[in-house]
mmCIF file of C-alpha atoms and ligand atoms in Angstrom:
data_model
loop_
_atom_site.group_PDB
_atom_site.id
_atom_site.type_symbol
_atom_site.label_atom_id
_atom_site.label_comp_id
_atom_site.label_asym_id
_atom_site.label_seq_id
_atom_site.Cartn_x
_atom_site.Cartn_y
_atom_site.Cartn_z
ATOM 1 C CA UNK W 1 104.238 -100.899 10.803
ATOM 2 C CA UNK W 2 103.205 -101.258 7.168
ATOM 3 C CA UNK W 3 103.647 -98.103 5.047
ATOM 4 C CA UNK W 4 100.436 -96.550 3.804
ATOM 5 C CA UNK W 5 99.812 -93.800 1.299
ATOM 6 C CA UNK W 6 99.360 -90.443 3.012
ATOM 7 C CA UNK W 7 97.021 -88.105 1.162
ATOM 8 C CA UNK W 8 97.387 -84.325 1.554
ATOM 9 C CA UNK W 9 94.349 -82.088 0.966
ATOM 10 C CA UNK W 10 94.398 -78.293 1.049
ATOM 11 C CA UNK W 11 91.629 -76.769 3.153
ATOM 12 C CA UNK W 12 90.641 -73.185 3.892
ATOM 13 C CA UNK W 13 91.524 -72.253 7.486
ATOM 14 C CA UNK W 14 88.724 -69.659 7.657
ATOM 15 C CA UNK W 15 85.949 -71.433 5.754
ATOM 16 C CA UNK W 16 86.782 -75.115 5.472
ATOM 17 C CA UNK W 17 85.267 -76.709 2.354
ATOM 18 C CA UNK W 18 82.422 -79.095 3.294
ATOM 19 C CA UNK W 19 83.506 -81.742 0.765
ATOM 20 C CA UNK W 20 87.024 -81.894 2.223
ATOM 21 C CA UNK W 21 85.700 -82.066 5.800
ATOM 22 C CA UNK W 22 83.333 -84.881 4.773
ATOM 23 C CA UNK W 23 86.146 -86.913 3.273
ATOM 24 C CA UNK W 24 88.292 -86.443 6.388
ATOM 25 C CA UNK W 25 85.332 -87.278 8.664
ATOM 26 C CA UNK W 26 84.735 -90.478 6.693
ATOM 27 C CA UNK W 27 88.303 -91.583 7.409
ATOM 28 C CA UNK W 28 87.871 -90.809 11.134
ATOM 29 C CA UNK W 29 84.551 -92.711 11.249
ATOM 30 C CA UNK W 30 86.130 -95.760 9.663
ATOM 31 C CA UNK W 31 88.964 -95.880 12.207
ATOM 32 C CA UNK W 32 91.649 -94.003 10.227
ATOM 33 C CA UNK W 33 94.124 -91.257 11.182
ATOM 34 C CA UNK W 34 93.802 -87.631 10.040
ATOM 35 C CA UNK W 35 96.234 -84.800 10.842
ATOM 36 C CA UNK W 36 94.536 -81.404 11.058
ATOM 37 C CA UNK W 37 95.351 -77.839 12.095
ATOM 38 C CA UNK W 38 94.242 -76.451 15.448
ATOM 39 C CA UNK W 39 94.875 -72.913 16.692
ATOM 40 C CA UNK W 40 97.906 -74.202 18.669
ATOM 41 C CA UNK W 41 99.719 -76.882 16.628
ATOM 42 C CA UNK W 42 98.671 -79.651 14.188
ATOM 43 C CA UNK W 43 96.968 -82.645 15.832
ATOM 44 C CA UNK W 44 96.898 -86.304 14.782
ATOM 45 C CA UNK W 45 93.266 -87.316 15.132
ATOM 46 C CA UNK W 46 91.293 -90.537 15.509
ATOM 47 C CA UNK W 47 87.800 -91.380 16.775
ATOM 48 C CA UNK W 48 88.282 -90.971 20.543
ATOM 49 C CA UNK W 49 85.645 -93.618 21.307
ATOM 50 C CA UNK W 50 87.240 -96.304 19.085
ATOM 51 C CA UNK W 51 89.959 -98.099 21.070
ATOM 52 C CA UNK W 52 91.628 -99.648 17.988
ATOM 53 C CA UNK W 53 91.799 -96.300 16.211
ATOM 54 C CA UNK W 54 93.274 -94.683 19.321
ATOM 55 C CA UNK W 55 95.944 -97.390 19.546
ATOM 56 C CA UNK W 56 96.869 -96.654 15.930
ATOM 57 C CA UNK W 57 97.797 -93.076 16.968
ATOM 58 C CA UNK W 58 100.377 -94.458 19.404
ATOM 59 C CA UNK W 59 101.853 -96.721 16.708
ATOM 60 C CA UNK W 60 101.997 -93.976 14.059
ATOM 61 C CA UNK W 61 103.715 -91.527 16.431
ATOM 62 C CA UNK W 62 105.869 -94.204 18.090
ATOM 63 C CA UNK W 63 104.395 -92.826 21.300
ATOM 64 C CA UNK W 64 104.720 -94.936 24.447
ATOM 65 C CA UNK W 65 101.367 -96.183 25.790
ATOM 66 C CA UNK W 66 101.930 -94.470 29.161
ATOM 67 C CA UNK W 67 101.450 -90.972 27.689
ATOM 68 C CA UNK W 68 97.709 -90.082 27.618
ATOM 69 C CA UNK W 69 95.964 -88.219 24.774
ATOM 70 C CA UNK W 70 93.704 -85.140 24.738
ATOM 71 C CA UNK W 71 90.087 -85.583 23.571
ATOM 72 C CA UNK W 72 88.861 -82.734 21.344
ATOM 73 C CA UNK W 73 85.195 -81.740 21.444
ATOM 74 C CA UNK W 74 83.092 -79.220 19.514
ATOM 75 C CA UNK W 75 81.196 -77.915 22.529
ATOM 76 C CA UNK W 76 80.922 -78.032 26.294
ATOM 77 C CA UNK W 77 77.878 -80.323 25.970
ATOM 78 C CA UNK W 78 80.186 -83.243 25.170
ATOM 79 C CA UNK W 79 81.759 -83.095 28.656
ATOM 80 C CA UNK W 80 79.030 -85.086 30.375
ATOM 81 C CA UNK W 81 79.614 -87.982 27.969
ATOM 82 C CA UNK W 82 83.381 -88.100 28.669
ATOM 83 C CA UNK W 83 83.578 -87.367 32.415
ATOM 84 C CA UNK W 84 81.822 -88.989 35.375
ATOM 85 C CA UNK W 85 81.673 -85.676 37.167
ATOM 86 C CA UNK W 86 81.918 -82.147 35.806
ATOM 87 C CA UNK W 87 82.605 -79.701 38.665
ATOM 88 C CA UNK W 88 81.146 -76.174 38.422
ATOM 89 C CA UNK W 89 84.674 -74.757 37.904
ATOM 90 C CA UNK W 90 84.870 -76.714 34.600
ATOM 91 C CA UNK W 91 81.848 -74.835 33.286
ATOM 92 C CA UNK W 92 83.271 -71.527 34.515
ATOM 93 C CA UNK W 93 86.606 -72.161 32.793
ATOM 94 C CA UNK W 94 84.969 -73.412 29.624
ATOM 95 C CA UNK W 95 82.757 -70.361 29.524
ATOM 96 C CA UNK W 96 85.796 -68.121 29.781
ATOM 97 C CA UNK W 97 88.381 -69.929 27.645
ATOM 98 C CA UNK W 98 86.566 -72.278 25.231
ATOM 99 C CA UNK W 99 86.798 -72.614 22.382
ATOM 100 C CA UNK W 100 90.545 -72.118 22.832
ATOM 101 C CA UNK W 101 93.904 -73.433 24.026
ATOM 102 C CA UNK W 102 92.897 -74.792 27.461
ATOM 103 C CA UNK W 103 92.783 -78.528 28.273
ATOM 104 C CA UNK W 104 90.894 -79.687 31.372
ATOM 105 C CA UNK W 105 91.633 -82.921 33.248
ATOM 106 C CA UNK W 106 88.453 -84.560 34.573
ATOM 107 C CA UNK W 107 87.477 -87.947 36.061
ATOM 108 C CA UNK W 108 87.083 -90.294 33.065
ATOM 109 C CA UNK W 109 83.793 -91.942 32.138
ATOM 110 C CA UNK W 110 83.704 -95.617 31.110
ATOM 111 C CA UNK W 111 82.817 -94.636 27.550
ATOM 112 C CA UNK W 112 86.352 -93.339 27.024
ATOM 113 C CA UNK W 113 88.754 -96.141 25.992
ATOM 114 C CA UNK W 114 91.562 -96.843 28.461
ATOM 115 C CA UNK W 115 94.149 -96.312 25.714
ATOM 116 C CA UNK W 116 93.281 -92.573 25.599
ATOM 117 C CA UNK W 117 93.985 -92.097 29.283
ATOM 118 C CA UNK W 118 96.957 -94.507 29.413
ATOM 119 C CA UNK W 119 94.891 -96.678 31.802
ATOM 120 C CA UNK W 120 94.582 -93.788 34.263
ATOM 121 C CA UNK W 121 91.376 -92.600 36.002
ATOM 122 C CA UNK W 122 91.230 -89.201 34.259
ATOM 123 C CA UNK W 123 90.597 -87.792 30.796
ATOM 124 C CA UNK W 124 91.963 -84.593 29.196
ATOM 125 C CA UNK W 125 89.404 -82.569 27.203
ATOM 126 C CA UNK W 126 89.766 -79.485 25.046
ATOM 127 C CA UNK W 127 87.482 -77.543 22.723
ATOM 128 C CA UNK W 128 89.617 -76.053 19.907
ATOM 129 C CA UNK W 129 88.705 -72.781 18.194
ATOM 130 C CA UNK W 130 90.221 -73.504 14.754
ATOM 131 C CA UNK W 131 87.399 -73.775 12.156
ATOM 132 C CA UNK W 132 88.982 -76.894 10.567
ATOM 133 C CA UNK W 133 89.273 -78.698 13.910
ATOM 134 C CA UNK W 134 85.720 -77.758 14.837
ATOM 135 C CA UNK W 135 84.355 -78.668 11.406
ATOM 136 C CA UNK W 136 86.079 -82.048 11.507
ATOM 137 C CA UNK W 137 84.732 -82.967 14.971
ATOM 138 C CA UNK W 138 81.223 -81.944 13.909
ATOM 139 C CA UNK W 139 81.354 -83.775 10.561
ATOM 140 C CA UNK W 140 82.712 -86.938 12.212
ATOM 141 C CA UNK W 141 79.970 -86.762 14.872
ATOM 142 C CA UNK W 142 82.375 -87.995 17.540
ATOM 143 C CA UNK W 143 84.996 -86.550 19.900
ATOM 144 C CA UNK W 144 88.479 -86.757 18.376
ATOM 145 C CA UNK W 145 91.524 -87.941 20.301
ATOM 146 C CA UNK W 146 94.582 -86.029 19.087
ATOM 147 C CA UNK W 147 98.138 -85.558 20.295
ATOM 148 C CA UNK W 148 100.432 -83.160 18.443
ATOM 149 C CA UNK W 149 101.132 -84.627 14.983
ATOM 150 C CA UNK W 150 104.875 -85.133 15.373
ATOM 151 C CA UNK W 151 107.015 -88.184 15.977
ATOM 152 C CA UNK W 152 107.200 -88.795 19.728
ATOM 153 C CA UNK W 153 109.529 -86.347 21.528
ATOM 154 C CA UNK W 154 110.088 -84.270 18.368
ATOM 155 C CA UNK W 155 109.278 -80.595 17.917
ATOM 156 C CA UNK W 156 105.491 -80.076 17.491
ATOM 157 C CA UNK W 157 104.302 -79.283 13.947
ATOM 158 C CA UNK W 158 102.962 -75.847 13.053
ATOM 159 C CA UNK W 159 102.600 -76.553 9.302
ATOM 160 C CA UNK W 160 101.329 -79.472 7.208
ATOM 161 C CA UNK W 161 104.881 -79.859 5.832
ATOM 162 C CA UNK W 162 106.157 -80.550 9.361
ATOM 163 C CA UNK W 163 103.518 -83.288 9.749
ATOM 164 C CA UNK W 164 104.500 -84.768 6.375
ATOM 165 C CA UNK W 165 108.162 -84.796 7.396
ATOM 166 C CA UNK W 166 107.430 -86.762 10.585
ATOM 167 C CA UNK W 167 104.473 -88.991 9.632
ATOM 168 C CA UNK W 168 104.365 -89.495 5.850
ATOM 169 C CA UNK W 169 103.518 -93.149 5.114
ATOM 170 C CA UNK W 170 102.147 -93.729 8.626
ATOM 171 C CA UNK W 171 98.787 -91.886 8.541
ATOM 172 C CA UNK W 172 95.866 -91.639 6.085
ATOM 173 C CA UNK W 173 95.377 -87.920 5.521
ATOM 174 C CA UNK W 174 96.880 -84.512 6.259
ATOM 175 C CA UNK W 175 94.557 -81.498 6.043
ATOM 176 C CA UNK W 176 96.760 -78.564 5.016
ATOM 177 C CA UNK W 177 95.221 -75.409 6.478
ATOM 178 C CA UNK W 178 98.440 -73.357 6.541
ATOM 179 C CA UNK W 179 100.457 -72.261 9.574
ATOM 180 C CA UNK W 180 98.936 -72.424 13.034
ATOM 181 C CA UNK W 181 98.383 -69.183 14.860
ATOM 182 C CA UNK W 182 99.392 -69.645 18.502
ATOM 183 C CA UNK W 183 102.332 -71.933 17.762
ATOM 184 C CA UNK W 184 102.671 -73.643 21.175
ATOM 185 C CA UNK W 185 100.308 -76.241 22.635
ATOM 186 C CA UNK W 186 97.337 -75.774 24.943
ATOM 187 C CA UNK W 187 97.626 -75.154 28.677
ATOM 188 C CA UNK W 188 96.842 -78.346 30.628
ATOM 189 C CA UNK W 189 94.955 -77.870 33.909
ATOM 190 C CA UNK W 190 94.063 -80.617 36.395
ATOM 191 C CA UNK W 191 90.755 -79.786 38.078
ATOM 192 C CA UNK W 192 90.301 -83.152 39.802
ATOM 193 C CA UNK W 193 92.265 -81.790 42.827
ATOM 194 C CA UNK W 194 90.764 -79.494 45.515
ATOM 195 C CA UNK W 195 93.080 -76.745 44.166
ATOM 196 C CA UNK W 196 93.532 -76.723 40.353
ATOM 197 C CA UNK W 197 97.056 -77.744 39.264
ATOM 198 C CA UNK W 198 98.747 -76.408 36.139
ATOM 199 C CA UNK W 199 100.374 -79.372 34.363
ATOM 200 C CA UNK W 200 101.624 -77.616 31.210
ATOM 201 C CA UNK W 201 102.107 -73.950 30.324
ATOM 202 C CA UNK W 202 100.480 -73.025 27.024
ATOM 203 C CA UNK W 203 98.232 -70.717 25.042
ATOM 204 C CA UNK W 204 96.139 -69.646 28.062
ATOM 205 C CA UNK W 205 98.606 -67.872 30.350
ATOM 206 C CA UNK W 206 99.018 -68.041 34.143
ATOM 207 C CA UNK W 207 97.929 -64.397 34.323
ATOM 208 C CA UNK W 208 94.675 -65.244 32.515
ATOM 209 C CA UNK W 209 94.045 -68.294 34.731
ATOM 210 C CA UNK W 210 94.771 -66.695 38.100
ATOM 211 C CA UNK W 211 92.162 -64.040 37.358
ATOM 212 C CA UNK W 212 89.599 -66.890 37.575
ATOM 213 C CA UNK W 213 91.535 -69.286 39.865
ATOM 214 C CA UNK W 214 93.240 -67.403 42.719
ATOM 215 C CA UNK W 215 94.336 -70.744 44.270
ATOM 216 C CA UNK W 216 96.020 -72.093 41.111
ATOM 217 C CA UNK W 217 98.930 -74.448 41.948
ATOM 218 C CA UNK W 218 101.994 -74.234 39.710
ATOM 219 C CA UNK W 219 104.539 -76.998 40.361
ATOM 220 C CA UNK W 220 108.063 -75.625 39.833
ATOM 221 C CA UNK W 221 110.744 -77.528 37.951
ATOM 222 C CA UNK W 222 114.059 -77.854 39.784
ATOM 223 C CA UNK W 223 115.947 -74.576 39.224
ATOM 224 C CA UNK W 224 119.210 -74.759 37.281
ATOM 225 C CA UNK W 225 122.318 -73.624 39.204
ATOM 226 C CA UNK W 226 124.050 -70.495 37.881
ATOM 227 C CA UNK W 227 127.279 -71.026 35.931
ATOM 228 C CA UNK W 228 127.022 -74.806 35.948
ATOM 229 C CA UNK W 229 126.020 -76.232 32.600
ATOM 230 C CA UNK W 230 123.835 -79.202 33.361
ATOM 231 C CA UNK W 231 121.820 -81.775 31.556
ATOM 232 C CA UNK W 232 118.360 -80.312 31.286
ATOM 233 C CA UNK W 233 115.961 -81.504 32.553
ATOM 234 C CA UNK W 234 115.690 -85.337 33.104
ATOM 235 C CA UNK W 235 116.145 -87.583 30.059
ATOM 236 C CA UNK W 236 112.507 -88.636 30.270
ATOM 237 C CA UNK W 237 111.474 -85.026 30.084
ATOM 238 C CA UNK W 238 113.322 -84.353 26.833
ATOM 239 C CA UNK W 239 110.598 -83.347 24.450
ATOM 240 C CA UNK W 240 109.917 -80.863 21.649
ATOM 241 C CA UNK W 241 113.471 -81.666 20.632
ATOM 242 C CA UNK W 242 115.404 -81.120 17.396
ATOM 243 C CA UNK W 243 117.913 -83.751 16.230
ATOM 244 C CA UNK W 244 120.789 -81.327 16.784
ATOM 245 C CA UNK W 245 121.952 -80.879 20.405
ATOM 246 C CA UNK W 246 120.466 -77.671 21.820
ATOM 247 C CA UNK W 247 121.738 -75.556 24.693
ATOM 248 C CA UNK W 248 119.403 -73.047 26.324
ATOM 249 C CA UNK W 249 120.966 -69.836 27.657
ATOM 250 C CA UNK W 250 119.147 -68.011 30.470
ATOM 251 C CA UNK W 251 119.984 -64.605 31.992
ATOM 252 C CA UNK W 252 119.482 -60.894 31.407
ATOM 253 C CA UNK W 253 119.693 -59.809 27.743
ATOM 254 C CA UNK W 254 123.233 -58.612 28.278
ATOM 255 C CA UNK W 255 124.300 -61.798 30.067
ATOM 256 C CA UNK W 256 122.701 -63.948 27.382
ATOM 257 C CA UNK W 257 124.581 -62.179 24.570
ATOM 258 C CA UNK W 258 127.864 -62.310 26.446
ATOM 259 C CA UNK W 259 127.377 -65.989 27.250
ATOM 260 C CA UNK W 260 126.378 -66.817 23.645
ATOM 261 C CA UNK W 261 129.564 -65.166 22.354
ATOM 262 C CA UNK W 262 131.707 -67.124 24.810
ATOM 263 C CA UNK W 263 130.074 -70.396 23.808
ATOM 264 C CA UNK W 264 130.448 -69.662 20.096
ATOM 265 C CA UNK W 265 134.138 -68.825 20.595
ATOM 266 C CA UNK W 266 134.640 -72.082 22.508
ATOM 267 C CA UNK W 267 133.509 -74.190 19.513
ATOM 268 C CA UNK W 268 136.133 -75.418 17.013
ATOM 269 C CA UNK W 269 134.223 -73.957 14.101
ATOM 270 C CA UNK W 270 131.746 -71.109 14.746
ATOM 271 C CA UNK W 271 130.166 -71.890 11.342
ATOM 272 C CA UNK W 272 128.788 -75.077 12.883
ATOM 273 C CA UNK W 273 126.854 -73.208 15.558
ATOM 274 C CA UNK W 274 123.207 -72.374 14.808
ATOM 275 C CA UNK W 275 121.602 -69.511 16.738
ATOM 276 C CA UNK W 276 117.950 -69.152 17.763
ATOM 277 C CA UNK W 277 117.595 -65.474 18.651
ATOM 278 C CA UNK W 278 115.189 -62.570 19.166
ATOM 279 C CA UNK W 279 115.181 -59.527 16.864
ATOM 280 C CA UNK W 280 116.812 -57.446 19.599
ATOM 281 C CA UNK W 281 119.922 -59.676 19.374
ATOM 282 C CA UNK W 282 120.448 -58.959 15.661
ATOM 283 C CA UNK W 283 123.190 -56.310 15.829
ATOM 284 C CA UNK W 284 125.187 -58.240 18.449
ATOM 285 C CA UNK W 285 125.456 -61.269 16.128
ATOM 286 C CA UNK W 286 125.639 -59.559 12.734
ATOM 287 C CA UNK W 287 128.903 -61.213 11.731
ATOM 288 C CA UNK W 288 127.965 -64.760 12.794
ATOM 289 C CA UNK W 289 128.963 -67.194 10.046
ATOM 290 C CA UNK W 290 126.667 -70.078 10.957
ATOM 291 C CA UNK W 291 122.883 -70.318 10.477
ATOM 292 C CA UNK W 292 120.761 -67.843 12.462
ATOM 293 C CA UNK W 293 116.982 -67.782 13.009
ATOM 294 C CA UNK W 294 115.193 -64.775 14.453
ATOM 295 C CA UNK W 295 111.881 -65.790 16.024
ATOM 296 C CA UNK W 296 110.442 -62.364 16.848
ATOM 297 C CA UNK W 297 110.778 -59.388 19.186
ATOM 298 C CA UNK W 298 111.073 -59.716 22.970
ATOM 299 C CA UNK W 299 108.335 -57.101 23.183
ATOM 300 C CA UNK W 300 106.020 -59.410 21.164
ATOM 301 C CA UNK W 301 106.224 -62.829 22.741
ATOM 302 C CA UNK W 302 103.072 -63.950 20.880
ATOM 303 C CA UNK W 303 105.053 -63.651 17.646
ATOM 304 C CA UNK W 304 107.922 -65.603 19.174
ATOM 305 C CA UNK W 305 105.478 -68.386 20.140
ATOM 306 C CA UNK W 306 104.014 -68.483 16.641
ATOM 307 C CA UNK W 307 107.468 -68.853 15.034
ATOM 308 C CA UNK W 308 109.409 -70.861 17.618
ATOM 309 C CA UNK W 309 108.819 -74.447 16.409
ATOM 310 C CA UNK W 310 109.057 -73.424 12.747
ATOM 311 C CA UNK W 311 112.413 -71.725 13.366
ATOM 312 C CA UNK W 312 113.675 -74.650 15.427
ATOM 313 C CA UNK W 313 112.856 -77.144 12.669
ATOM 314 C CA UNK W 314 114.361 -74.857 10.025
ATOM 315 C CA UNK W 315 117.589 -74.497 11.995
ATOM 316 C CA UNK W 316 117.727 -78.232 12.674
ATOM 317 C CA UNK W 317 117.349 -78.970 8.930
ATOM 318 C CA UNK W 318 120.542 -76.996 8.236
ATOM 319 C CA UNK W 319 122.413 -79.530 10.378
ATOM 320 C CA UNK W 320 124.647 -77.369 12.553
ATOM 321 C CA UNK W 321 126.710 -79.276 15.129
ATOM 322 C CA UNK W 322 125.078 -77.327 17.951
ATOM 323 C CA UNK W 323 122.097 -74.982 18.410
ATOM 324 C CA UNK W 324 122.364 -72.193 20.983
ATOM 325 C CA UNK W 325 118.968 -70.754 21.936
ATOM 326 C CA UNK W 326 118.296 -67.634 23.983
ATOM 327 C CA UNK W 327 115.679 -67.845 26.741
ATOM 328 C CA UNK W 328 112.596 -65.596 27.141
ATOM 329 C CA UNK W 329 111.160 -63.686 30.101
ATOM 330 C CA UNK W 330 108.863 -65.819 32.240
ATOM 331 C CA UNK W 331 105.767 -63.720 31.804
ATOM 332 C CA UNK W 332 102.597 -64.364 29.786
ATOM 333 C CA UNK W 333 103.245 -66.839 26.942
ATOM 334 C CA UNK W 334 106.983 -66.484 27.771
ATOM 335 C CA UNK W 335 106.480 -69.200 30.425
ATOM 336 C CA UNK W 336 105.433 -71.669 27.713
ATOM 337 C CA UNK W 337 108.417 -70.618 25.570
ATOM 338 C CA UNK W 338 110.817 -71.206 28.474
ATOM 339 C CA UNK W 339 109.184 -74.565 29.232
ATOM 340 C CA UNK W 340 109.410 -75.840 25.619
ATOM 341 C CA UNK W 341 113.004 -74.706 25.186
ATOM 342 C CA UNK W 342 114.026 -76.229 28.507
ATOM 343 C CA UNK W 343 112.537 -79.557 27.464
ATOM 344 C CA UNK W 344 114.099 -79.351 24.010
ATOM 345 C CA UNK W 345 117.519 -78.623 25.524
ATOM 346 C CA UNK W 346 120.341 -81.040 26.296
ATOM 347 C CA UNK W 347 121.893 -78.407 28.495
ATOM 348 C CA UNK W 348 120.517 -75.443 30.372
ATOM 349 C CA UNK W 349 123.079 -72.730 31.046
ATOM 350 C CA UNK W 350 122.130 -70.002 33.537
ATOM 351 C CA UNK W 351 124.636 -67.171 33.111
HETATM 352 O O1 LIG B 1 97.415 -77.793 21.851
HETATM 353 C C1 LIG B 1 97.374 -78.986 22.121
HETATM 354 O O2 LIG B 1 97.115 -79.413 23.282
HETATM 355 C C2 LIG B 1 97.684 -79.990 21.004
HETATM 356 C C3 LIG B 1 96.580 -79.872 19.958
HETATM 357 C C4 LIG B 1 96.698 -80.910 18.863
HETATM 358 O O3 LIG B 1 95.332 -79.942 20.580
HETATM 359 N N1 LIG B 1 97.757 -81.321 21.518
HETATM 360 C C5 LIG B 1 98.814 -81.747 22.265
HETATM 361 O O4 LIG B 1 98.758 -83.092 22.618
HETATM 362 O O5 LIG B 1 99.743 -81.033 22.566
HETATM 363 P P1 LIG B 1 100.009 -83.878 23.186
HETATM 364 O O6 LIG B 1 99.580 -85.292 23.257
HETATM 365 O O7 LIG B 1 101.207 -83.588 22.376
HETATM 366 O O8 LIG B 1 100.174 -83.324 24.641
HETATM 367 C C6 LIG B 1 99.151 -83.614 25.575
HETATM 368 C C7 LIG B 1 99.668 -83.445 26.965
HETATM 369 C C8 LIG B 1 100.712 -84.490 27.299
HETATM 370 O O9 LIG B 1 101.721 -83.861 28.072
HETATM 371 C C9 LIG B 1 99.925 -85.490 28.129
HETATM 372 O O10 LIG B 1 100.769 -86.162 29.052
HETATM 373 C C10 LIG B 1 98.899 -84.596 28.827
HETATM 374 O O11 LIG B 1 98.571 -83.634 27.865
HETATM 375 N N2 LIG B 1 97.695 -85.375 29.185
HETATM 376 C C11 LIG B 1 96.807 -85.959 28.355
HETATM 377 N N3 LIG B 1 95.858 -86.614 29.061
HETATM 378 C C12 LIG B 1 96.156 -86.427 30.363
HETATM 379 C C13 LIG B 1 95.571 -86.873 31.600
HETATM 380 N N4 LIG B 1 94.478 -87.630 31.615
HETATM 381 N N5 LIG B 1 96.164 -86.504 32.752
HETATM 382 C C14 LIG B 1 97.265 -85.723 32.743
HETATM 383 N N6 LIG B 1 97.872 -85.276 31.619
HETATM 384 C C15 LIG B 1 97.330 -85.637 30.446
HETATM 385 MG MG1 LIG B 2 103.072 -83.450 21.840
#
C-alpha cells in the first residue's frame, strides 16, 4: 500500500465544529478514510455504501476480508435502507439502547456492499451516541462503515494518538476528540435467530439486555482448567493484543495476588514483568520493580473499562518481557473486560 499523508484535526467532543465535520464528511463522500471518536473506541470510517471505499478499510487495517464491519447510522430510520426485514424487537432494542453501544445483526439489503458483510447474508448496524460520530454521519449524508481504528488484532484505540500509532500514513484523516468514555467496544447482538444471540460482550451489559430479552442466548467459551496454564483461547481468536506476551490470571482476589507473586518470582528478572492491576492490589505489589499500571477500582468496573486499553498500550510501550494481568468479576461490564483480556492473552491461568 502506498503511504499517504495522514492529517490530524482537533475537534470538540461536546460541540463538534461544523467546519471540521464538513471537511471530514467531504473525505468520506469522496471515498476516503476518516478515523473518529465514538463513545466506545475510535472507529475507522468510510462510506458504507461505496464498495471501493469499504475495501480500503480492510487494506489500511490489514484486516482479512472474512471479518465483517459494523455500519454506523445517525437514527433508527436508516435501518429500513440497510436491512431487508426489521423485526419488532429491533425497534424495541433501538428505542431502549440507541444511540449507544449496541450493535444489531439484521438480514442485509442489496444496497449494502458485500465487502461490509464479508459476503455473508447479514449486516451489523449501530447508532453511536458520540456527538462527533453522529455529526460526521449526518454531514456525510450516508451510513458509515467503521471497525475499530487499530491494526488488525491489536488493542483497540481509545485516543487519537493510539490511532496515529497504528495507522499513520495509511488513512486520510484522524479527528482528535480526546479519550473515549466507555473504553470497550459495543455489544453485538444477533437478532436474525428465533432467540437473540449475544456475539460480543460490550458497553450494554447482559443485565441490561436480559431485562428486555428474557430468552437471550449467551454462547460460553470453553472454560479453562484450574492450575493448568494453557494457550488462550484459539490462535484465531487472539485479538485486542499487545506485542508483549500477556498472561491472564483468574481467581479470587487473594488467589490472584498469590498466583501473581509466584509467577513474578518464577521469572529470571522480576524487572521485566509488567503488571496490569486494580487499585485494590496496590499494597500487595508496592515493591515491584517492573512497570505497573493500575486501571481502576474493582468496585468501579466502568472506570476499569475506560482505562483498560490505554493502560495495556502504555504497558506494552515500556517493552517488558511479559505482562501479567489480573482478571475481573464477570458481572456488568466486567464480562467485557474478561472477554477482552482473555482474547489478548497468550495464556489463561485459573488459580
Ligand atoms: O464499539 C464498536 O463496536 C466499535 C466502534 C468503532 O463502533 N467498532 C468495532 O468494530 O468494534 P470491529 O470491526 O472492531 O468489531 C466488530 C465486530 C467484529 O467482531 C465482527 O466480526 C462483528 O462485529 N460483526 C460485524 N458484522 C457482523 C455480522 N454481519 N455478523 C456477525 N458479526 C459481525
Ligand atoms: Mg476491532
